[in-house]
Coordinates of C-alpha atoms in Angstrom, one line a residue:
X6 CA 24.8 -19.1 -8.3
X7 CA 26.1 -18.8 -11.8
X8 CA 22.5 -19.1 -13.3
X9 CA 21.3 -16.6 -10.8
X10 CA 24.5 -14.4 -12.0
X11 CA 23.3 -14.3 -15.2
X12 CA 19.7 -13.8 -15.1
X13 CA 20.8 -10.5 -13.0
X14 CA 22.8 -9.6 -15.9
X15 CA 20.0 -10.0 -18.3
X16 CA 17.6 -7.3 -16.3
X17 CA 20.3 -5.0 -16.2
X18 CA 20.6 -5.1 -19.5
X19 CA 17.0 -5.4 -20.3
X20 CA 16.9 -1.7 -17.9
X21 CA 20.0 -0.3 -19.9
X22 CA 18.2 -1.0 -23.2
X23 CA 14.9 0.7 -22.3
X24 CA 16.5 3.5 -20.7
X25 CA 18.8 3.8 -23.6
X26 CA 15.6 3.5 -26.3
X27 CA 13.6 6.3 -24.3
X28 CA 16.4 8.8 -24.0
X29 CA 16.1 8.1 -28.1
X30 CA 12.6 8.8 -28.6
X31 CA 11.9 10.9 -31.3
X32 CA 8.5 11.8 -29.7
X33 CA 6.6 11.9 -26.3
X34 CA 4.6 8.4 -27.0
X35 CA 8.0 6.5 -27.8
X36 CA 9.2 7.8 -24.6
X37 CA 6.1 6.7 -22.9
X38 CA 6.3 3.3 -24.0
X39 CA 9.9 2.8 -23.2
X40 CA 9.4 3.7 -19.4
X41 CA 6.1 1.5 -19.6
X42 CA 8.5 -1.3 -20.8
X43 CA 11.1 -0.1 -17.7
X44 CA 7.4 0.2 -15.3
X45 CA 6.8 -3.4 -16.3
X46 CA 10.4 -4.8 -15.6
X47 CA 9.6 -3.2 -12.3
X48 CA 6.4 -5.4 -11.5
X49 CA 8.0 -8.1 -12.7
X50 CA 10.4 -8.5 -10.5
X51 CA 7.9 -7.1 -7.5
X52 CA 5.9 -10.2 -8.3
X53 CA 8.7 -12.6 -8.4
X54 CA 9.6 -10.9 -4.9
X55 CA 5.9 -11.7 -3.4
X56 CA 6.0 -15.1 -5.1
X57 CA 9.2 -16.2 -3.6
X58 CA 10.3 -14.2 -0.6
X59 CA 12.6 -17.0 0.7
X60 CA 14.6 -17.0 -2.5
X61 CA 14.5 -13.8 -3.6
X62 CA 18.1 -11.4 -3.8
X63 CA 17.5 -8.4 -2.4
X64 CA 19.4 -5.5 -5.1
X65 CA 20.2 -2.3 -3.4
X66 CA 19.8 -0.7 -6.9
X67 CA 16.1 -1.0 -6.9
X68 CA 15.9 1.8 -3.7
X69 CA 18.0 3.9 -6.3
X70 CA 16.1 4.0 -9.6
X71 CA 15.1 7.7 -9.2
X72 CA 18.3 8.5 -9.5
X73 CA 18.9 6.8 -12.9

């Protein structure tokens, strides 16, 4: 559970940090690239969901993302 703990951590921050670099841009392509970056974290974890479905945590925060 620990390990699992932690990799949760990790995507947070991985989120946080995009977010955080695309509210930075200096220009419309930076920006771009940072939410492709956020996008792909997305699919990532939509994969891993498909791949696994008997292991996989479902995070209430995903149905909230708009918001952020």
């Amino acid at each position: 559970m620990e390990l699992f703990a932690f990799a949760m951590k990790m995507e947070k921050d991985g989120e946080t940090f995009y977010r955080e670099l695309s509210n930075k841009a200096d220009h419309e392509g930076q920006m771009k690239d940072h939410k492709q970056d956020l996008s792909f974290i997305g699919k990532e974890v939509d994969l891993y969901q498909k791949a696994k479905p008997d292991t996989w945590l479902e995070n209430a925060e995903w149905y909230h993302l708009d918001a952020y």
